Amino acid sequence: MSGTTRRLTTAQALLAFLSRQYTSRAGTEQRLITAAWGIFGHGNVAGIGQALLEPGSDMPYLQGRNEQAMVHAAVGYARQSGRLSAHAVTTSIGPGATNLVTGAALATVNHLPVLLLPGDVFASRPADPVLQQLEVPYAGDVSVNDCLRPVSRYFDRITRPEALVPAALAAMSVLTDPARTGAVTLALPQDVQAQAYDWPEEFFRRRVWHVRAQEPDPYELDAAVQLLRAARRPLVVAGGGVHHARAEDALRRFAERTGIPVAATQAGKGSLPHDHPCDVGGIGHTGTATADALAREADVVLGVGTRWTDFTTASSTLFQNPSVRFVGLNVNGADAHKLGAIQLVADARAGLDALTRALDGHRVAPAYPAAYGEAKAAWEERVTAAYTPGDEDARPTQAQVLGVLDTLVTGDDILINAAGSLPGDLHKLWRTRSRDQYHVEYGYSCMGYEIPAAIGVALAAPGRPVWALVGDGTYLMNPTEIVTAVQENLPIKVVILQNHGYASIGGLSESVGGERYGTAYRFRAPDGSFTCEPLPVDLAANAASLGMAVLRPRTVRDLREALATARAADRPTCVYAETETADTVSGPPPAQAWWDVPVAETATRSSAVEAREEYDRQVAARRRHL
């Protein structure tokens, strides 16, 4: 090669390259890859590991305890950073690499950038097979890392040092593309990581990747405006794209000038604060009665940055107006066309601003905001009832735990959740105060996401109180990153809601005739019957053994004090709350819309027969929006 070169190993060159990549949006620049998570073994210890240790390395290192959890932490960081900064994750070959798959799928489903750098088997094959290598009889070039192909937005295997140059540039292009971003995988054979090469200095120059904000096409904009002008009962459904584009202010202006109500998906909740007159809460199976009633009667629905998942559409049973039409405002054309929508392919902020200008003062009839405002007030009364304990000295329900937390937080606090019954309760009940307070990962709804994601969020938002809300089943999936929080002295707050069983899936099982089978500890009594009892485990002791300060409130009164103490703590702190169940104490309002979980067509048990009859009744309301 001509020109100045620098002799480095492939791993050293990759880190030097990454340290010089920046993003830009709205005139603000920041570093793209700000740290690397790692667990070392053969396959990366003498490559990436040595490069991180080399003098002059400008890549901070974070030590993980579980490979999947490292990806979750990186995803939490990227989301909190507005997708403008991300983390890299390096692993050894074999199980270290395959442990990335779940985290990669979560990142890609949620359109959140993370760079995966798994070690791979020898490209030169001096010994074949090597330790942890999968032998594939029909393909010598396949390794376990190929499992990452379907869950990555970009995948490449770097079999020669010089191949890194185009692959690294392509990887950065995908990571910074609002429509394509997700998990990006560069599989690194362990011998290639350690090989030296004369790299062109141009490879290491400072690069700024502009995060585009695409303006809407004039034809698509005009079609959307005509539809919205003609609507009598329009509705906005705000998805995660509103947050990704920092379009919250644009949405507020649009709603205030048009009077159109705004419902939110799980990813879009907080697009408007809970007390904004146009905010009507969550939509879909876990939505509010207000939003779901509006959806059933809406004649035009503007979806902003949403993928229209089954929870949002109530498995295609929610939008029942025979003449309902959709407008899809989305940076991704594949999402914009869903539900037979008029496409408006654009950045959420640019698209909303263009719609506001083009509608030029158009507003819905005054009776419409008055009606949904009254319905919203009625729903808030139900939220208050669910939040309010009857006895301060009783054990709290799960909803009452949220109610106590609601009295303590400000807009600075960030709540993280992903799985179990908590996402539904939060979507229906939580009063979001700021655009980034509500961090519920419901694209993949991955048990075990919360604690590592809280670490990533805390790294991206130092000084802000970060809460990981987990059920007992979710906690058991992935508690190990507590050790990382202790090591890094990140004062995350973990709230374990202990109801002694998989209450969410148990409730679902019961509703479809499964009688909670396999969701609780069961033993056979002398008469042959089965009894369910809690297991003799102590999750609070487990959290303490991993280094957390642990508080054990017994009553609502104790809980109030414990949550306040945790919020003020300067070290990782756990609040272990045993909760009363909705079977014995009033819980949150039930689901306001259906969700399709198929029920057996033939069964002998009456519970399953009755569940199938209800299923047939609900599925009859499904429709395809074409």
PDB file of C-alpha atoms in Angstrom, residues 100-249:
ATOM      1  CA  LEU A 100     -24.441 -13.571  22.812  1.00  0.00           C
ATOM      2  CA  VAL A 101     -27.353 -14.757  20.672  1.00  0.00           C
ATOM      3  CA  THR A 102     -30.224 -13.791  22.983  1.00  0.00           C
ATOM      4  CA  GLY A 103     -28.782 -10.350  23.667  1.00  0.00           C
ATOM      5  CA  ALA A 104     -28.148  -9.822  19.961  1.00  0.00           C
ATOM      6  CA  ALA A 105     -31.747 -10.702  19.131  1.00  0.00           C
ATOM      7  CA  LEU A 106     -32.974  -8.259  21.769  1.00  0.00           C
ATOM      8  CA  ALA A 107     -30.805  -5.467  20.352  1.00  0.00           C
ATOM      9  CA  THR A 108     -31.912  -6.096  16.772  1.00  0.00           C
ATOM     10  CA  VAL A 109     -35.615  -6.431  17.574  1.00  0.00           C
ATOM     11  CA  ASN A 110     -35.484  -3.117  19.433  1.00  0.00           C
ATOM     12  CA  HIS A 111     -33.332  -1.335  16.796  1.00  0.00           C
ATOM     13  CA  LEU A 112     -30.589  -0.588  19.326  1.00  0.00           C
ATOM     14  CA  PRO A 113     -26.898  -0.559  18.327  1.00  0.00           C
ATOM     15  CA  VAL A 114     -24.342  -2.902  19.871  1.00  0.00           C
ATOM     16  CA  LEU A 115     -21.040  -4.132  18.407  1.00  0.00           C
ATOM     17  CA  LEU A 116     -20.305  -7.826  19.029  1.00  0.00           C
ATOM     18  CA  LEU A 117     -16.732  -9.089  18.739  1.00  0.00           C
ATOM     19  CA  PRO A 118     -16.822 -12.840  19.407  1.00  0.00           C
ATOM     20  CA  GLY A 119     -13.676 -14.871  19.075  1.00  0.00           C
ATOM     21  CA  ASP A 120     -13.725 -17.530  16.361  1.00  0.00           C
ATOM     22  CA  VAL A 121     -11.816 -20.684  15.448  1.00  0.00           C
ATOM     23  CA  PHE A 122      -8.478 -20.449  13.613  1.00  0.00           C
ATOM     24  CA  ALA A 123      -8.777 -19.116  10.081  1.00  0.00           C
ATOM     25  CA  SER A 124      -5.573 -20.964   9.129  1.00  0.00           C
ATOM     26  CA  ARG A 125      -6.737 -24.242  10.771  1.00  0.00           C
ATOM     27  CA  PRO A 126      -3.382 -25.419  12.147  1.00  0.00           C
ATOM     28  CA  ALA A 127      -5.304 -27.911  14.265  1.00  0.00           C
ATOM     29  CA  ASP A 128      -8.832 -28.960  13.456  1.00  0.00           C
ATOM     30  CA  PRO A 129     -10.912 -29.137  15.544  1.00  0.00           C
ATOM     31  CA  VAL A 130      -9.747 -26.874  18.364  1.00  0.00           C
ATOM     32  CA  LEU A 131     -11.244 -26.698  21.841  1.00  0.00           C
ATOM     33  CA  GLN A 132     -14.936 -25.667  21.735  1.00  0.00           C
ATOM     34  CA  GLN A 133     -15.126 -25.901  17.943  1.00  0.00           C
ATOM     35  CA  LEU A 134     -18.321 -27.207  16.373  1.00  0.00           C
ATOM     36  CA  GLU A 135     -17.573 -29.551  13.490  1.00  0.00           C
ATOM     37  CA  VAL A 136     -20.062 -29.229  10.643  1.00  0.00           C
ATOM     38  CA  PRO A 137     -19.655 -32.176   8.250  1.00  0.00           C
ATOM     39  CA  TYR A 138     -21.122 -30.409   5.225  1.00  0.00           C
ATOM     40  CA  ALA A 139     -19.403 -26.997   5.618  1.00  0.00           C
ATOM     41  CA  GLY A 140     -15.858 -26.412   6.768  1.00  0.00           C
ATOM     42  CA  ASP A 141     -16.294 -22.645   6.994  1.00  0.00           C
ATOM     43  CA  VAL A 142     -19.150 -22.715   9.539  1.00  0.00           C
ATOM     44  CA  SER A 143     -18.604 -22.049  13.236  1.00  0.00           C
ATOM     45  CA  VAL A 144     -20.994 -21.516  16.120  1.00  0.00           C
ATOM     46  CA  ASN A 145     -20.736 -17.787  15.433  1.00  0.00           C
ATOM     47  CA  ASP A 146     -22.950 -18.328  12.416  1.00  0.00           C
ATOM     48  CA  CYS A 147     -25.792 -18.549  14.955  1.00  0.00           C
ATOM     49  CA  LEU A 148     -25.433 -14.782  15.165  1.00  0.00           C
ATOM     50  CA  ARG A 149     -26.213 -14.196  11.478  1.00  0.00           C
ATOM     51  CA  PRO A 150     -30.035 -14.123  11.708  1.00  0.00           C
ATOM     52  CA  VAL A 151     -30.017 -11.880  14.791  1.00  0.00           C
ATOM     53  CA  SER A 152     -27.462  -9.385  13.437  1.00  0.00           C
ATOM     54  CA  ARG A 153     -28.089  -6.422  11.155  1.00  0.00           C
ATOM     55  CA  TYR A 154     -24.591  -6.934   9.770  1.00  0.00           C
ATOM     56  CA  PHE A 155     -22.292  -9.958  10.082  1.00  0.00           C
ATOM     57  CA  ASP A 156     -18.782 -10.570   8.812  1.00  0.00           C
ATOM     58  CA  ARG A 157     -15.968 -12.974   9.635  1.00  0.00           C
ATOM     59  CA  ILE A 158     -12.519 -11.369   9.383  1.00  0.00           C
ATOM     60  CA  THR A 159     -10.384 -14.176   7.937  1.00  0.00           C
ATOM     61  CA  ARG A 160      -7.474 -11.900   6.890  1.00  0.00           C
ATOM     62  CA  PRO A 161      -6.250  -8.706   8.573  1.00  0.00           C
ATOM     63  CA  GLU A 162      -6.857  -6.489   5.536  1.00  0.00           C
ATOM     64  CA  ALA A 163     -10.482  -7.647   5.374  1.00  0.00           C
ATOM     65  CA  LEU A 164     -11.095  -5.615   8.530  1.00  0.00           C
ATOM     66  CA  VAL A 165     -10.966  -2.320   6.621  1.00  0.00           C
ATOM     67  CA  PRO A 166     -14.181  -2.663   4.566  1.00  0.00           C
ATOM     68  CA  ALA A 167     -15.907  -4.699   7.294  1.00  0.00           C
ATOM     69  CA  ALA A 168     -15.271  -2.110  10.014  1.00  0.00           C
ATOM     70  CA  LEU A 169     -16.551   0.718   7.820  1.00  0.00           C
ATOM     71  CA  ALA A 170     -19.668  -1.263   6.896  1.00  0.00           C
ATOM     72  CA  ALA A 171     -20.252  -2.049  10.585  1.00  0.00           C
ATOM     73  CA  MET A 172     -20.156   1.636  11.555  1.00  0.00           C
ATOM     74  CA  SER A 173     -22.534   2.486   8.719  1.00  0.00           C
ATOM     75  CA  VAL A 174     -25.121   0.034  10.030  1.00  0.00           C
ATOM     76  CA  LEU A 175     -24.696   0.992  13.693  1.00  0.00           C
ATOM     77  CA  THR A 176     -25.432   4.645  12.878  1.00  0.00           C
ATOM     78  CA  ASP A 177     -28.309   4.095  10.442  1.00  0.00           C
ATOM     79  CA  PRO A 178     -31.660   4.863  12.164  1.00  0.00           C
ATOM     80  CA  ALA A 179     -33.543   2.372   9.992  1.00  0.00           C
ATOM     81  CA  ARG A 180     -31.037  -0.489  10.015  1.00  0.00           C
ATOM     82  CA  THR A 181     -29.331  -0.346  13.385  1.00  0.00           C
ATOM     83  CA  GLY A 182     -29.204  -3.290  15.773  1.00  0.00           C
ATOM     84  CA  ALA A 183     -26.608  -5.915  16.646  1.00  0.00           C
ATOM     85  CA  VAL A 184     -23.528  -5.848  14.417  1.00  0.00           C
ATOM     86  CA  THR A 185     -21.183  -8.837  14.569  1.00  0.00           C
ATOM     87  CA  LEU A 186     -17.545  -8.998  13.508  1.00  0.00           C
ATOM     88  CA  ALA A 187     -16.402 -12.565  14.181  1.00  0.00           C
ATOM     89  CA  LEU A 188     -12.658 -12.569  14.861  1.00  0.00           C
ATOM     90  CA  PRO A 189     -10.659 -15.790  14.356  1.00  0.00           C
ATOM     91  CA  GLN A 190      -8.186 -16.019  17.187  1.00  0.00           C
ATOM     92  CA  ASP A 191      -5.129 -16.290  14.943  1.00  0.00           C
ATOM     93  CA  VAL A 192      -6.160 -13.301  12.817  1.00  0.00           C
ATOM     94  CA  GLN A 193      -6.646 -11.137  15.938  1.00  0.00           C
ATOM     95  CA  ALA A 194      -2.948 -11.602  16.759  1.00  0.00           C
ATOM     96  CA  GLN A 195      -1.556 -11.174  13.251  1.00  0.00           C
ATOM     97  CA  ALA A 196       0.311  -7.947  12.433  1.00  0.00           C
ATOM     98  CA  TYR A 197      -0.332  -5.893   9.320  1.00  0.00           C
ATOM     99  CA  ASP A 198       0.772  -2.555   7.875  1.00  0.00           C
ATOM    100  CA  TRP A 199      -2.399  -0.510   8.120  1.00  0.00           C
ATOM    101  CA  PRO A 200      -2.896   2.702   6.115  1.00  0.00           C
ATOM    102  CA  GLU A 201      -3.008   5.716   8.425  1.00  0.00           C
ATOM    103  CA  GLU A 202      -6.161   6.848   6.636  1.00  0.00           C
ATOM    104  CA  PHE A 203      -7.983   3.940   8.310  1.00  0.00           C
ATOM    105  CA  PHE A 204      -7.456   5.606  11.690  1.00  0.00           C
ATOM    106  CA  ARG A 205      -8.559   9.118  10.806  1.00  0.00           C
ATOM    107  CA  ARG A 206     -11.336  10.729  12.802  1.00  0.00           C
ATOM    108  CA  ARG A 207     -14.683   9.896  11.181  1.00  0.00           C
ATOM    109  CA  VAL A 208     -18.026  11.496  11.972  1.00  0.00           C
ATOM    110  CA  TRP A 209     -21.104   9.483  11.038  1.00  0.00           C
ATOM    111  CA  HIS A 210     -24.088  11.783  10.576  1.00  0.00           C
ATOM    112  CA  VAL A 211     -27.330  10.284  11.925  1.00  0.00           C
ATOM    113  CA  ARG A 212     -29.770  11.342   9.263  1.00  0.00           C
ATOM    114  CA  ALA A 213     -33.199  12.826   9.941  1.00  0.00           C
ATOM    115  CA  GLN A 214     -35.055  12.022   6.745  1.00  0.00           C
ATOM    116  CA  GLU A 215     -37.685  14.524   5.612  1.00  0.00           C
ATOM    117  CA  PRO A 216     -41.034  13.176   4.328  1.00  0.00           C
ATOM    118  CA  ASP A 217     -41.782  12.819   0.643  1.00  0.00           C
ATOM    119  CA  PRO A 218     -44.173  15.622  -0.467  1.00  0.00           C
ATOM    120  CA  TYR A 219     -46.603  13.185  -2.108  1.00  0.00           C
ATOM    121  CA  GLU A 220     -46.781  10.946   0.981  1.00  0.00           C
ATOM    122  CA  LEU A 221     -47.132  14.004   3.225  1.00  0.00           C
ATOM    123  CA  ASP A 222     -50.038  15.376   1.202  1.00  0.00           C
ATOM    124  CA  ALA A 223     -51.872  12.032   1.292  1.00  0.00           C
ATOM    125  CA  ALA A 224     -51.444  11.804   5.085  1.00  0.00           C
ATOM    126  CA  VAL A 225     -52.638  15.378   5.614  1.00  0.00           C
ATOM    127  CA  GLN A 226     -55.787  14.823   3.537  1.00  0.00           C
ATOM    128  CA  LEU A 227     -56.652  11.751   5.576  1.00  0.00           C
ATOM    129  CA  LEU A 228     -56.084  13.516   8.908  1.00  0.00           C
ATOM    130  CA  ARG A 229     -58.114  16.572   7.854  1.00  0.00           C
ATOM    131  CA  ALA A 230     -61.102  14.368   7.044  1.00  0.00           C
ATOM    132  CA  ALA A 231     -60.944  12.414  10.306  1.00  0.00           C
ATOM    133  CA  ARG A 232     -63.544  12.902  13.018  1.00  0.00           C
ATOM    134  CA  ARG A 233     -62.006  10.621  15.644  1.00  0.00           C
ATOM    135  CA  PRO A 234     -58.261  10.472  14.881  1.00  0.00           C
ATOM    136  CA  LEU A 235     -55.750   8.863  17.230  1.00  0.00           C
ATOM    137  CA  VAL A 236     -51.952   8.957  17.445  1.00  0.00           C
ATOM    138  CA  VAL A 237     -50.084   5.818  18.519  1.00  0.00           C
ATOM    139  CA  ALA A 238     -46.595   6.794  19.662  1.00  0.00           C
ATOM    140  CA  GLY A 239     -43.913   4.107  19.440  1.00  0.00           C
ATOM    141  CA  GLY A 240     -40.241   3.884  20.318  1.00  0.00           C
ATOM    142  CA  GLY A 241     -39.302   5.835  17.200  1.00  0.00           C
ATOM    143  CA  VAL A 242     -40.519   9.001  18.927  1.00  0.00           C
ATOM    144  CA  HIS A 243     -37.827   8.594  21.578  1.00  0.00           C
ATOM    145  CA  HIS A 244     -35.135   7.460  19.149  1.00  0.00           C
ATOM    146  CA  ALA A 245     -35.652  10.603  17.052  1.00  0.00           C
ATOM    147  CA  ARG A 246     -35.954  12.873  20.115  1.00  0.00           C
ATOM    148  CA  ALA A 247     -39.357  13.835  18.737  1.00  0.00           C
ATOM    149  CA  GLU A 248     -41.155  14.341  22.052  1.00  0.00           C
ATOM    150  CA  ASP A 249     -41.438  18.130  21.644  1.00  0.00           C
TER     151      ASP A 249
END
